[in-house]
JSON list of C-alpha atoms in Angstrom, two decimals:
[
{"chain": "A", "resi": 1, "resn": "UNK", "atom": "CA", "xyz": [-0.06, -0.01, 0.05]},
{"chain": "A", "resi": 2, "resn": "UNK", "atom": "CA", "xyz": [1.09, 3.43, -0.71]},
{"chain": "A", "resi": 3, "resn": "UNK", "atom": "CA", "xyz": [0.92, 6.37, 1.71]},
{"chain": "A", "resi": 4, "resn": "UNK", "atom": "CA", "xyz": [1.79, 10.07, 1.60]},
{"chain": "A", "resi": 5, "resn": "UNK", "atom": "CA", "xyz": [2.12, 12.19, 4.88]},
{"chain": "A", "resi": 6, "resn": "UNK", "atom": "CA", "xyz": [2.03, 15.91, 4.95]},
{"chain": "A", "resi": 7, "resn": "UNK", "atom": "CA", "xyz": [2.29, 16.50, 8.60]},
{"chain": "A", "resi": 8, "resn": "UNK", "atom": "CA", "xyz": [1.82, 20.27, 8.38]},
{"chain": "A", "resi": 9, "resn": "UNK", "atom": "CA", "xyz": [-1.86, 21.07, 8.08]},
{"chain": "A", "resi": 10, "resn": "UNK", "atom": "CA", "xyz": [-1.49, 24.81, 7.93]},
{"chain": "A", "resi": 11, "resn": "UNK", "atom": "CA", "xyz": [1.51, 27.22, 7.74]},
{"chain": "A", "resi": 12, "resn": "UNK", "atom": "CA", "xyz": [1.40, 30.97, 8.14]},
{"chain": "A", "resi": 13, "resn": "UNK", "atom": "CA", "xyz": [4.22, 33.14, 6.91]},
{"chain": "A", "resi": 14, "resn": "UNK", "atom": "CA", "xyz": [4.75, 36.84, 6.19]},
{"chain": "A", "resi": 15, "resn": "UNK", "atom": "CA", "xyz": [5.68, 37.87, 2.67]},
{"chain": "A", "resi": 16, "resn": "UNK", "atom": "CA", "xyz": [9.34, 37.30, 1.64]},
{"chain": "A", "resi": 17, "resn": "UNK", "atom": "CA", "xyz": [9.89, 34.60, 4.23]},
{"chain": "A", "resi": 18, "resn": "UNK", "atom": "CA", "xyz": [11.17, 31.16, 2.96]},
{"chain": "A", "resi": 19, "resn": "UNK", "atom": "CA", "xyz": [8.91, 28.29, 3.70]},
{"chain": "A", "resi": 20, "resn": "UNK", "atom": "CA", "xyz": [9.40, 24.49, 3.34]},
{"chain": "A", "resi": 21, "resn": "UNK", "atom": "CA", "xyz": [6.36, 22.15, 3.01]},
{"chain": "A", "resi": 22, "resn": "UNK", "atom": "CA", "xyz": [7.21, 18.60, 4.13]},
{"chain": "A", "resi": 23, "resn": "UNK", "atom": "CA", "xyz": [6.22, 15.41, 2.43]},
{"chain": "A", "resi": 24, "resn": "UNK", "atom": "CA", "xyz": [7.11, 11.91, 3.57]},
{"chain": "A", "resi": 25, "resn": "UNK", "atom": "CA", "xyz": [5.87, 8.73, 1.56]},
{"chain": "A", "resi": 26, "resn": "UNK", "atom": "CA", "xyz": [5.68, 5.06, 1.91]},
{"chain": "A", "resi": 27, "resn": "UNK", "atom": "CA", "xyz": [5.73, 2.51, -0.92]},
{"chain": "A", "resi": 28, "resn": "UNK", "atom": "CA", "xyz": [6.80, -0.95, -1.63]},
{"chain": "A", "resi": 29, "resn": "UNK", "atom": "CA", "xyz": [7.56, -0.21, -5.27]},
{"chain": "A", "resi": 30, "resn": "UNK", "atom": "CA", "xyz": [11.17, 0.23, -6.26]},
{"chain": "A", "resi": 31, "resn": "UNK", "atom": "CA", "xyz": [10.26, 2.64, -8.94]},
{"chain": "A", "resi": 32, "resn": "UNK", "atom": "CA", "xyz": [7.65, 5.24, -8.60]},
{"chain": "A", "resi": 33, "resn": "UNK", "atom": "CA", "xyz": [6.83, 8.92, -9.24]},
{"chain": "A", "resi": 34, "resn": "UNK", "atom": "CA", "xyz": [6.46, 11.78, -6.89]},
{"chain": "A", "resi": 35, "resn": "UNK", "atom": "CA", "xyz": [4.39, 14.98, -7.55]},
{"chain": "A", "resi": 36, "resn": "UNK", "atom": "CA", "xyz": [3.45, 18.30, -6.14]},
{"chain": "A", "resi": 37, "resn": "UNK", "atom": "CA", "xyz": [0.14, 20.04, -6.99]},
{"chain": "A", "resi": 38, "resn": "UNK", "atom": "CA", "xyz": [-1.10, 23.51, -6.07]},
{"chain": "A", "resi": 39, "resn": "UNK", "atom": "CA", "xyz": [-4.75, 24.30, -5.35]},
{"chain": "A", "resi": 40, "resn": "UNK", "atom": "CA", "xyz": [-5.34, 27.97, -5.32]},
{"chain": "A", "resi": 41, "resn": "UNK", "atom": "CA", "xyz": [-8.52, 29.49, -3.89]},
{"chain": "A", "resi": 42, "resn": "UNK", "atom": "CA", "xyz": [-10.06, 29.19, -7.33]},
{"chain": "A", "resi": 43, "resn": "UNK", "atom": "CA", "xyz": [-10.33, 25.43, -6.76]},
{"chain": "A", "resi": 44, "resn": "UNK", "atom": "CA", "xyz": [-8.49, 23.57, -9.60]},
{"chain": "A", "resi": 45, "resn": "UNK", "atom": "CA", "xyz": [-5.35, 21.70, -8.83]},
{"chain": "A", "resi": 46, "resn": "UNK", "atom": "CA", "xyz": [-2.32, 22.79, -10.89]},
{"chain": "A", "resi": 47, "resn": "UNK", "atom": "CA", "xyz": [0.56, 20.55, -11.54]},
{"chain": "A", "resi": 48, "resn": "UNK", "atom": "CA", "xyz": [3.93, 21.74, -10.33]},
{"chain": "A", "resi": 49, "resn": "UNK", "atom": "CA", "xyz": [6.38, 18.97, -10.57]},
{"chain": "A", "resi": 50, "resn": "UNK", "atom": "CA", "xyz": [6.84, 15.24, -11.21]},
{"chain": "A", "resi": 51, "resn": "UNK", "atom": "CA", "xyz": [10.10, 13.43, -10.08]},
{"chain": "A", "resi": 52, "resn": "UNK", "atom": "CA", "xyz": [11.04, 9.87, -10.98]},
{"chain": "A", "resi": 53, "resn": "UNK", "atom": "CA", "xyz": [12.44, 7.80, -8.16]},
{"chain": "A", "resi": 54, "resn": "UNK", "atom": "CA", "xyz": [15.58, 7.22, -10.15]},
{"chain": "A", "resi": 55, "resn": "UNK", "atom": "CA", "xyz": [16.39, 10.83, -10.13]},
{"chain": "A", "resi": 56, "resn": "UNK", "atom": "CA", "xyz": [17.52, 12.24, -6.85]},
{"chain": "A", "resi": 57, "resn": "UNK", "atom": "CA", "xyz": [18.81, 15.56, -8.15]},
{"chain": "A", "resi": 58, "resn": "UNK", "atom": "CA", "xyz": [17.27, 18.56, -6.56]},
{"chain": "A", "resi": 59, "resn": "UNK", "atom": "CA", "xyz": [15.45, 20.88, -8.80]},
{"chain": "A", "resi": 60, "resn": "UNK", "atom": "CA", "xyz": [14.87, 24.61, -8.81]},
{"chain": "A", "resi": 61, "resn": "UNK", "atom": "CA", "xyz": [12.34, 26.58, -10.76]},
{"chain": "A", "resi": 62, "resn": "UNK", "atom": "CA", "xyz": [12.39, 30.20, -10.03]},
{"chain": "A", "resi": 63, "resn": "UNK", "atom": "CA", "xyz": [11.43, 30.59, -6.42]},
{"chain": "A", "resi": 64, "resn": "UNK", "atom": "CA", "xyz": [10.52, 26.96, -6.08]},
{"chain": "A", "resi": 65, "resn": "UNK", "atom": "CA", "xyz": [12.88, 24.13, -5.22]},
{"chain": "A", "resi": 66, "resn": "UNK", "atom": "CA", "xyz": [12.32, 20.47, -4.41]},
{"chain": "A", "resi": 67, "resn": "UNK", "atom": "CA", "xyz": [14.56, 18.29, -2.25]},
{"chain": "A", "resi": 68, "resn": "UNK", "atom": "CA", "xyz": [14.11, 14.59, -2.89]},
{"chain": "A", "resi": 69, "resn": "UNK", "atom": "CA", "xyz": [15.82, 12.25, -0.48]},
{"chain": "A", "resi": 70, "resn": "UNK", "atom": "CA", "xyz": [15.20, 8.56, -1.15]},
{"chain": "A", "resi": 71, "resn": "UNK", "atom": "CA", "xyz": [17.05, 7.50, 2.10]},
{"chain": "A", "resi": 72, "resn": "UNK", "atom": "CA", "xyz": [14.47, 9.30, 4.17]},
{"chain": "A", "resi": 73, "resn": "UNK", "atom": "CA", "xyz": [11.50, 8.91, 1.81]},
{"chain": "A", "resi": 74, "resn": "UNK", "atom": "CA", "xyz": [10.97, 12.59, 1.58]},
{"chain": "A", "resi": 75, "resn": "UNK", "atom": "CA", "xyz": [10.08, 14.99, -1.18]},
{"chain": "A", "resi": 76, "resn": "UNK", "atom": "CA", "xyz": [10.12, 18.49, 0.36]},
{"chain": "A", "resi": 77, "resn": "UNK", "atom": "CA", "xyz": [9.03, 21.65, -1.28]},
{"chain": "A", "resi": 78, "resn": "UNK", "atom": "CA", "xyz": [10.62, 25.07, -0.60]},
{"chain": "A", "resi": 79, "resn": "UNK", "atom": "CA", "xyz": [9.35, 28.51, -1.70]},
{"chain": "A", "resi": 80, "resn": "UNK", "atom": "CA", "xyz": [11.84, 31.16, -1.36]},
{"chain": "A", "resi": 81, "resn": "UNK", "atom": "CA", "xyz": [10.77, 34.81, -0.77]},
{"chain": "A", "resi": 82, "resn": "UNK", "atom": "CA", "xyz": [7.16, 33.84, -0.55]},
{"chain": "A", "resi": 83, "resn": "UNK", "atom": "CA", "xyz": [4.50, 36.10, -2.09]},
{"chain": "A", "resi": 84, "resn": "UNK", "atom": "CA", "xyz": [0.78, 36.59, -1.21]},
{"chain": "A", "resi": 85, "resn": "UNK", "atom": "CA", "xyz": [-0.03, 34.83, -4.58]},
{"chain": "A", "resi": 86, "resn": "UNK", "atom": "CA", "xyz": [1.63, 31.63, -3.09]},
{"chain": "A", "resi": 87, "resn": "UNK", "atom": "CA", "xyz": [-1.31, 31.24, -0.77]},
{"chain": "A", "resi": 88, "resn": "UNK", "atom": "CA", "xyz": [-2.88, 27.92, -1.62]},
{"chain": "A", "resi": 89, "resn": "UNK", "atom": "CA", "xyz": [-3.19, 24.44, -0.50]},
{"chain": "A", "resi": 90, "resn": "UNK", "atom": "CA", "xyz": [-0.26, 22.22, -1.62]},
{"chain": "A", "resi": 91, "resn": "UNK", "atom": "CA", "xyz": [-0.59, 18.47, -2.21]},
{"chain": "A", "resi": 92, "resn": "UNK", "atom": "CA", "xyz": [2.16, 16.01, -2.56]},
{"chain": "A", "resi": 93, "resn": "UNK", "atom": "CA", "xyz": [1.30, 12.80, -4.31]},
{"chain": "A", "resi": 94, "resn": "UNK", "atom": "CA", "xyz": [2.82, 9.36, -5.27]},
{"chain": "A", "resi": 95, "resn": "UNK", "atom": "CA", "xyz": [1.98, 6.84, -8.00]},
{"chain": "A", "resi": 96, "resn": "UNK", "atom": "CA", "xyz": [3.39, 3.63, -9.38]},
{"chain": "A", "resi": 97, "resn": "UNK", "atom": "CA", "xyz": [5.02, 3.70, -12.96]},
{"chain": "A", "resi": 98, "resn": "UNK", "atom": "CA", "xyz": [2.39, 1.40, -14.47]},
{"chain": "A", "resi": 99, "resn": "UNK", "atom": "CA", "xyz": [-0.15, 3.04, -16.80]},
{"chain": "A", "resi": 100, "resn": "UNK", "atom": "CA", "xyz": [-2.76, 1.55, -14.41]},
{"chain": "A", "resi": 101, "resn": "UNK", "atom": "CA", "xyz": [-1.46, 3.33, -11.46]},
{"chain": "A", "resi": 102, "resn": "UNK", "atom": "CA", "xyz": [-3.48, 5.88, -9.62]},
{"chain": "A", "resi": 103, "resn": "UNK", "atom": "CA", "xyz": [-2.22, 8.81, -7.61]},
{"chain": "A", "resi": 104, "resn": "UNK", "atom": "CA", "xyz": [-2.21, 8.66, -3.77]},
{"chain": "A", "resi": 105, "resn": "UNK", "atom": "CA", "xyz": [-2.39, 12.14, -2.39]},
{"chain": "A", "resi": 106, "resn": "UNK", "atom": "CA", "xyz": [-1.44, 13.51, 0.94]},
{"chain": "A", "resi": 107, "resn": "UNK", "atom": "CA", "xyz": [-3.87, 15.49, 3.00]},
{"chain": "A", "resi": 108, "resn": "UNK", "atom": "CA", "xyz": [-2.53, 18.72, 1.85]},
{"chain": "A", "resi": 109, "resn": "UNK", "atom": "CA", "xyz": [-0.79, 21.79, 3.58]},
{"chain": "A", "resi": 110, "resn": "UNK", "atom": "CA", "xyz": [-2.58, 25.17, 3.42]},
{"chain": "A", "resi": 111, "resn": "UNK", "atom": "CA", "xyz": [0.01, 27.96, 3.05]},
{"chain": "A", "resi": 112, "resn": "UNK", "atom": "CA", "xyz": [-1.18, 31.45, 4.06]},
{"chain": "A", "resi": 113, "resn": "UNK", "atom": "CA", "xyz": [1.25, 34.23, 3.06]},
{"chain": "A", "resi": 114, "resn": "UNK", "atom": "CA", "xyz": [0.29, 37.58, 4.57]},
{"chain": "A", "resi": 115, "resn": "UNK", "atom": "CA", "xyz": [1.49, 41.03, 3.27]},
{"chain": "B", "resi": 1, "resn": "UNK", "atom": "CA", "xyz": [-7.36, 28.43, -20.12]},
{"chain": "B", "resi": 2, "resn": "UNK", "atom": "CA", "xyz": [-9.14, 25.26, -19.12]},
{"chain": "B", "resi": 3, "resn": "UNK", "atom": "CA", "xyz": [-9.04, 22.17, -21.22]},
{"chain": "B", "resi": 4, "resn": "UNK", "atom": "CA", "xyz": [-11.21, 20.25, -18.78]},
{"chain": "B", "resi": 5, "resn": "UNK", "atom": "CA", "xyz": [-14.70, 21.65, -18.04]},
{"chain": "B", "resi": 6, "resn": "UNK", "atom": "CA", "xyz": [-16.94, 20.94, -15.13]},
{"chain": "B", "resi": 7, "resn": "UNK", "atom": "CA", "xyz": [-20.63, 22.07, -14.81]},
{"chain": "B", "resi": 8, "resn": "UNK", "atom": "CA", "xyz": [-22.10, 23.19, -12.68]},
{"chain": "B", "resi": 9, "resn": "UNK", "atom": "CA", "xyz": [-19.40, 25.05, -10.58]},
{"chain": "B", "resi": 10, "resn": "UNK", "atom": "CA", "xyz": [-21.99, 25.41, -7.75]},
{"chain": "B", "resi": 11, "resn": "UNK", "atom": "CA", "xyz": [-25.19, 23.58, -6.99]},
{"chain": "B", "resi": 12, "resn": "UNK", "atom": "CA", "xyz": [-27.53, 23.75, -4.05]},
{"chain": "B", "resi": 13, "resn": "UNK", "atom": "CA", "xyz": [-30.22, 21.00, -4.11]},
{"chain": "B", "resi": 14, "resn": "UNK", "atom": "CA", "xyz": [-32.70, 19.37, -1.83]},
{"chain": "B", "resi": 15, "resn": "UNK", "atom": "CA", "xyz": [-32.42, 15.76, -0.38]},
{"chain": "B", "resi": 16, "resn": "UNK", "atom": "CA", "xyz": [-33.69, 13.10, -2.70]},
{"chain": "B", "resi": 17, "resn": "UNK", "atom": "CA", "xyz": [-32.89, 14.88, -5.93]},
{"chain": "B", "resi": 18, "resn": "UNK", "atom": "CA", "xyz": [-31.10, 13.25, -8.79]},
{"chain": "B", "resi": 19, "resn": "UNK", "atom": "CA", "xyz": [-28.14, 15.19, -9.99]},
{"chain": "B", "resi": 20, "resn": "UNK", "atom": "CA", "xyz": [-25.44, 14.84, -12.68]},
{"chain": "B", "resi": 21, "resn": "UNK", "atom": "CA", "xyz": [-22.11, 16.51, -12.55]},
{"chain": "B", "resi": 22, "resn": "UNK", "atom": "CA", "xyz": [-20.68, 16.99, -15.99]},
{"chain": "B", "resi": 23, "resn": "UNK", "atom": "CA", "xyz": [-17.05, 16.72, -16.94]},
{"chain": "B", "resi": 24, "resn": "UNK", "atom": "CA", "xyz": [-15.59, 17.15, -20.40]},
{"chain": "B", "resi": 25, "resn": "UNK", "atom": "CA", "xyz": [-12.14, 17.39, -21.82]},
{"chain": "B", "resi": 26, "resn": "UNK", "atom": "CA", "xyz": [-10.86, 18.38, -25.03]},
{"chain": "B", "resi": 27, "resn": "UNK", "atom": "CA", "xyz": [-7.35, 16.87, -24.87]},
{"chain": "B", "resi": 28, "resn": "UNK", "atom": "CA", "xyz": [-8.27, 13.41, -26.12]},
{"chain": "B", "resi": 29, "resn": "UNK", "atom": "CA", "xyz": [-7.02, 11.85, -22.77]},
{"chain": "B", "resi": 30, "resn": "UNK", "atom": "CA", "xyz": [-7.81, 8.28, -22.21]},
{"chain": "B", "resi": 31, "resn": "UNK", "atom": "CA", "xyz": [-7.92, 8.32, -18.38]},
{"chain": "B", "resi": 32, "resn": "UNK", "atom": "CA", "xyz": [-10.30, 10.29, -16.45]},
{"chain": "B", "resi": 33, "resn": "UNK", "atom": "CA", "xyz": [-10.96, 10.54, -12.77]},
{"chain": "B", "resi": 34, "resn": "UNK", "atom": "CA", "xyz": [-13.31, 11.84, -10.15]},
{"chain": "B", "resi": 35, "resn": "UNK", "atom": "CA", "xyz": [-12.15, 12.96, -6.82]},
{"chain": "B", "resi": 36, "resn": "UNK", "atom": "CA", "xyz": [-14.21, 14.06, -3.76]},
{"chain": "B", "resi": 37, "resn": "UNK", "atom": "CA", "xyz": [-12.66, 16.73, -1.56]},
{"chain": "B", "resi": 38, "resn": "UNK", "atom": "CA", "xyz": [-13.89, 16.95, 1.99]},
{"chain": "B", "resi": 39, "resn": "UNK", "atom": "CA", "xyz": [-13.90, 20.26, 3.81]},
{"chain": "B", "resi": 40, "resn": "UNK", "atom": "CA", "xyz": [-10.65, 19.14, 5.52]},
{"chain": "B", "resi": 41, "resn": "UNK", "atom": "CA", "xyz": [-9.14, 19.38, 2.06]},
{"chain": "B", "resi": 42, "resn": "UNK", "atom": "CA", "xyz": [-8.32, 15.61, 1.65]},
{"chain": "B", "resi": 43, "resn": "UNK", "atom": "CA", "xyz": [-8.81, 14.22, -1.81]},
{"chain": "B", "resi": 44, "resn": "UNK", "atom": "CA", "xyz": [-10.44, 10.89, -2.21]},
{"chain": "B", "resi": 45, "resn": "UNK", "atom": "CA", "xyz": [-10.52, 9.06, -5.57]},
{"chain": "B", "resi": 46, "resn": "UNK", "atom": "CA", "xyz": [-14.10, 7.81, -6.13]},
{"chain": "B", "resi": 47, "resn": "UNK", "atom": "CA", "xyz": [-14.17, 6.72, -9.76]},
{"chain": "B", "resi": 48, "resn": "UNK", "atom": "CA", "xyz": [-11.87, 6.47, -12.68]},
{"chain": "B", "resi": 49, "resn": "UNK", "atom": "CA", "xyz": [-11.86, 5.32, -16.28]},
{"chain": "B", "resi": 50, "resn": "UNK", "atom": "CA", "xyz": [-9.12, 4.00, -18.58]},
{"chain": "B", "resi": 51, "resn": "UNK", "atom": "CA", "xyz": [-11.21, 4.66, -21.76]},
{"chain": "B", "resi": 52, "resn": "UNK", "atom": "CA", "xyz": [-14.58, 4.31, -23.43]},
{"chain": "B", "resi": 53, "resn": "UNK", "atom": "CA", "xyz": [-16.84, 1.73, -21.73]},
{"chain": "B", "resi": 54, "resn": "UNK", "atom": "CA", "xyz": [-14.34, 1.34, -18.87]},
{"chain": "B", "resi": 55, "resn": "UNK", "atom": "CA", "xyz": [-15.20, 2.45, -15.31]},
{"chain": "B", "resi": 56, "resn": "UNK", "atom": "CA", "xyz": [-13.66, 1.47, -12.00]},
{"chain": "B", "resi": 57, "resn": "UNK", "atom": "CA", "xyz": [-14.35, 2.31, -8.37]},
{"chain": "B", "resi": 58, "resn": "UNK", "atom": "CA", "xyz": [-11.81, 4.20, -6.42]},
{"chain": "B", "resi": 59, "resn": "UNK", "atom": "CA", "xyz": [-10.38, 3.97, -2.97]},
{"chain": "B", "resi": 60, "resn": "UNK", "atom": "CA", "xyz": [-13.38, 5.72, -1.30]},
{"chain": "B", "resi": 61, "resn": "UNK", "atom": "CA", "xyz": [-16.84, 3.98, -1.56]},
{"chain": "B", "resi": 62, "resn": "UNK", "atom": "CA", "xyz": [-19.31, 6.23, -3.19]},
{"chain": "B", "resi": 63, "resn": "UNK", "atom": "CA", "xyz": [-23.00, 6.01, -3.88]},
{"chain": "B", "resi": 64, "resn": "UNK", "atom": "CA", "xyz": [-22.51, 7.95, -7.05]},
{"chain": "B", "resi": 65, "resn": "UNK", "atom": "CA", "xyz": [-22.19, 6.22, -10.55]},
{"chain": "B", "resi": 66, "resn": "UNK", "atom": "CA", "xyz": [-20.30, 7.19, -13.67]},
{"chain": "B", "resi": 67, "resn": "UNK", "atom": "CA", "xyz": [-20.33, 6.36, -17.33]},
{"chain": "B", "resi": 68, "resn": "UNK", "atom": "CA", "xyz": [-17.82, 6.79, -20.19]},
{"chain": "B", "resi": 69, "resn": "UNK", "atom": "CA", "xyz": [-19.60, 6.51, -23.48]},
{"chain": "B", "resi": 70, "resn": "UNK", "atom": "CA", "xyz": [-17.35, 9.07, -25.22]},
{"chain": "B", "resi": 71, "resn": "UNK", "atom": "CA", "xyz": [-13.68, 9.58, -24.75]},
{"chain": "B", "resi": 72, "resn": "UNK", "atom": "CA", "xyz": [-14.20, 13.24, -23.86]},
{"chain": "B", "resi": 73, "resn": "UNK", "atom": "CA", "xyz": [-17.06, 12.87, -21.42]},
{"chain": "B", "resi": 74, "resn": "UNK", "atom": "CA", "xyz": [-17.15, 11.46, -17.88]},
{"chain": "B", "resi": 75, "resn": "UNK", "atom": "CA", "xyz": [-20.33, 12.41, -16.07]},
{"chain": "B", "resi": 76, "resn": "UNK", "atom": "CA", "xyz": [-21.05, 11.59, -12.42]},
{"chain": "B", "resi": 77, "resn": "UNK", "atom": "CA", "xyz": [-24.56, 10.80, -11.16]},
{"chain": "B", "resi": 78, "resn": "UNK", "atom": "CA", "xyz": [-26.12, 10.73, -7.77]},
{"chain": "B", "resi": 79, "resn": "UNK", "atom": "CA", "xyz": [-29.64, 9.12, -8.02]},
{"chain": "B", "resi": 80, "resn": "UNK", "atom": "CA", "xyz": [-30.75, 10.50, -4.72]},
{"chain": "B", "resi": 81, "resn": "UNK", "atom": "CA", "xyz": [-28.75, 13.16, -3.10]},
{"chain": "B", "resi": 82, "resn": "UNK", "atom": "CA", "xyz": [-28.41, 13.35, 0.72]},
{"chain": "B", "resi": 83, "resn": "UNK", "atom": "CA", "xyz": [-26.62, 15.97, 2.98]},
{"chain": "B", "resi": 84, "resn": "UNK", "atom": "CA", "xyz": [-23.75, 13.52, 3.31]},
{"chain": "B", "resi": 85, "resn": "UNK", "atom": "CA", "xyz": [-22.94, 14.10, -0.43]},
{"chain": "B", "resi": 86, "resn": "UNK", "atom": "CA", "xyz": [-22.23, 17.75, 0.23]},
{"chain": "B", "resi": 87, "resn": "UNK", "atom": "CA", "xyz": [-18.68, 18.14, -1.06]},
{"chain": "B", "resi": 88, "resn": "UNK", "atom": "CA", "xyz": [-16.36, 19.52, -3.72]},
{"chain": "B", "resi": 89, "resn": "UNK", "atom": "CA", "xyz": [-16.13, 17.07, -6.74]},
{"chain": "B", "resi": 90, "resn": "UNK", "atom": "CA", "xyz": [-13.07, 17.43, -8.87]},
{"chain": "B", "resi": 91, "resn": "UNK", "atom": "CA", "xyz": [-12.66, 15.83, -12.37]},
{"chain": "B", "resi": 92, "resn": "UNK", "atom": "CA", "xyz": [-9.27, 15.16, -13.97]},
{"chain": "B", "resi": 93, "resn": "UNK", "atom": "CA", "xyz": [-7.76, 13.62, -16.83]},
{"chain": "B", "resi": 94, "resn": "UNK", "atom": "CA", "xyz": [-4.42, 12.21, -18.22]},
{"chain": "B", "resi": 95, "resn": "UNK", "atom": "CA", "xyz": [-3.04, 10.55, -21.23]},
{"chain": "B", "resi": 96, "resn": "UNK", "atom": "CA", "xyz": [-3.14, 6.73, -20.69]},
{"chain": "B", "resi": 97, "resn": "UNK", "atom": "CA", "xyz": [-0.81, 5.33, -23.36]},
{"chain": "B", "resi": 98, "resn": "UNK", "atom": "CA", "xyz": [2.48, 6.22, -21.44]},
{"chain": "B", "resi": 99, "resn": "UNK", "atom": "CA", "xyz": [3.10, 4.15, -18.30]},
{"chain": "B", "resi": 100, "resn": "UNK", "atom": "CA", "xyz": [3.02, 6.36, -15.25]},
{"chain": "B", "resi": 101, "resn": "UNK", "atom": "CA", "xyz": [2.05, 9.55, -17.05]},
{"chain": "B", "resi": 102, "resn": "UNK", "atom": "CA", "xyz": [-0.40, 10.51, -14.23]},
{"chain": "B", "resi": 103, "resn": "UNK", "atom": "CA", "xyz": [0.35, 14.18, -14.67]},
{"chain": "B", "resi": 104, "resn": "UNK", "atom": "CA", "xyz": [-3.33, 15.03, -14.14]},
{"chain": "B", "resi": 105, "resn": "UNK", "atom": "CA", "xyz": [-5.14, 18.01, -15.51]},
{"chain": "B", "resi": 106, "resn": "UNK", "atom": "CA", "xyz": [-7.86, 19.11, -13.15]},
{"chain": "B", "resi": 107, "resn": "UNK", "atom": "CA", "xyz": [-11.18, 20.88, -13.80]},
{"chain": "B", "resi": 108, "resn": "UNK", "atom": "CA", "xyz": [-12.22, 23.79, -11.58]},
{"chain": "B", "resi": 109, "resn": "UNK", "atom": "CA", "xyz": [-14.54, 21.51, -9.60]},
{"chain": "B", "resi": 110, "resn": "UNK", "atom": "CA", "xyz": [-18.21, 21.33, -8.76]},
{"chain": "B", "resi": 111, "resn": "UNK", "atom": "CA", "xyz": [-19.30, 22.35, -5.35]},
{"chain": "B", "resi": 112, "resn": "UNK", "atom": "CA", "xyz": [-22.40, 20.43, -4.26]},
{"chain": "B", "resi": 113, "resn": "UNK", "atom": "CA", "xyz": [-24.48, 21.39, -1.33]},
{"chain": "B", "resi": 114, "resn": "UNK", "atom": "CA", "xyz": [-27.42, 19.10, -0.36]},
{"chain": "B", "resi": 115, "resn": "UNK", "atom": "CA", "xyz": [-29.94, 20.55, 2.11]}
]
């Protein structure tokens, strides 16, 4: 069985602070995919990143960065210099590599960035 | 701009009514999904489809039913709505041919309130 744990239910920061959203996963698969999605107040989930379990390189995209550590089964997401527009619910997710795999989502972390 | 459309966005109905939530995508995706999102943010997979005439039940038992007669259309029906069905329903799709694609495109959601 697969499981994704996002221990932080809600995080509040002030604009320009850096913030890290934690994600810990469990799977018996040797190969798998990890994802982060963002759900702004408008409601639809927006894909941010997909990472293959073979690739442990950290990734940076603008103010976003992701730290994948297979040894600790973690896939943490950091926003540098947060902005009010970053306020949203962020979901970490896991899937197998089969075309029949479905996504297992964590419970989400609500990020509130105040001016 | 959305490539996956959900209607209605908001619906308030009385107990016992039959409702259908519509979901259409213009991307030619094989796989489609319905998620139920409770007020605590958690996403539960309730139905999915690998293609035309394919429907599967998800991780969370649901009294709703789905059909997939056309590739682009994946409606969800509740024969007799109850207050316990009050929730946000999110439709998603992805290409099915590639193993592990699973980069889901989500609709904006249908928020259902049953009085």
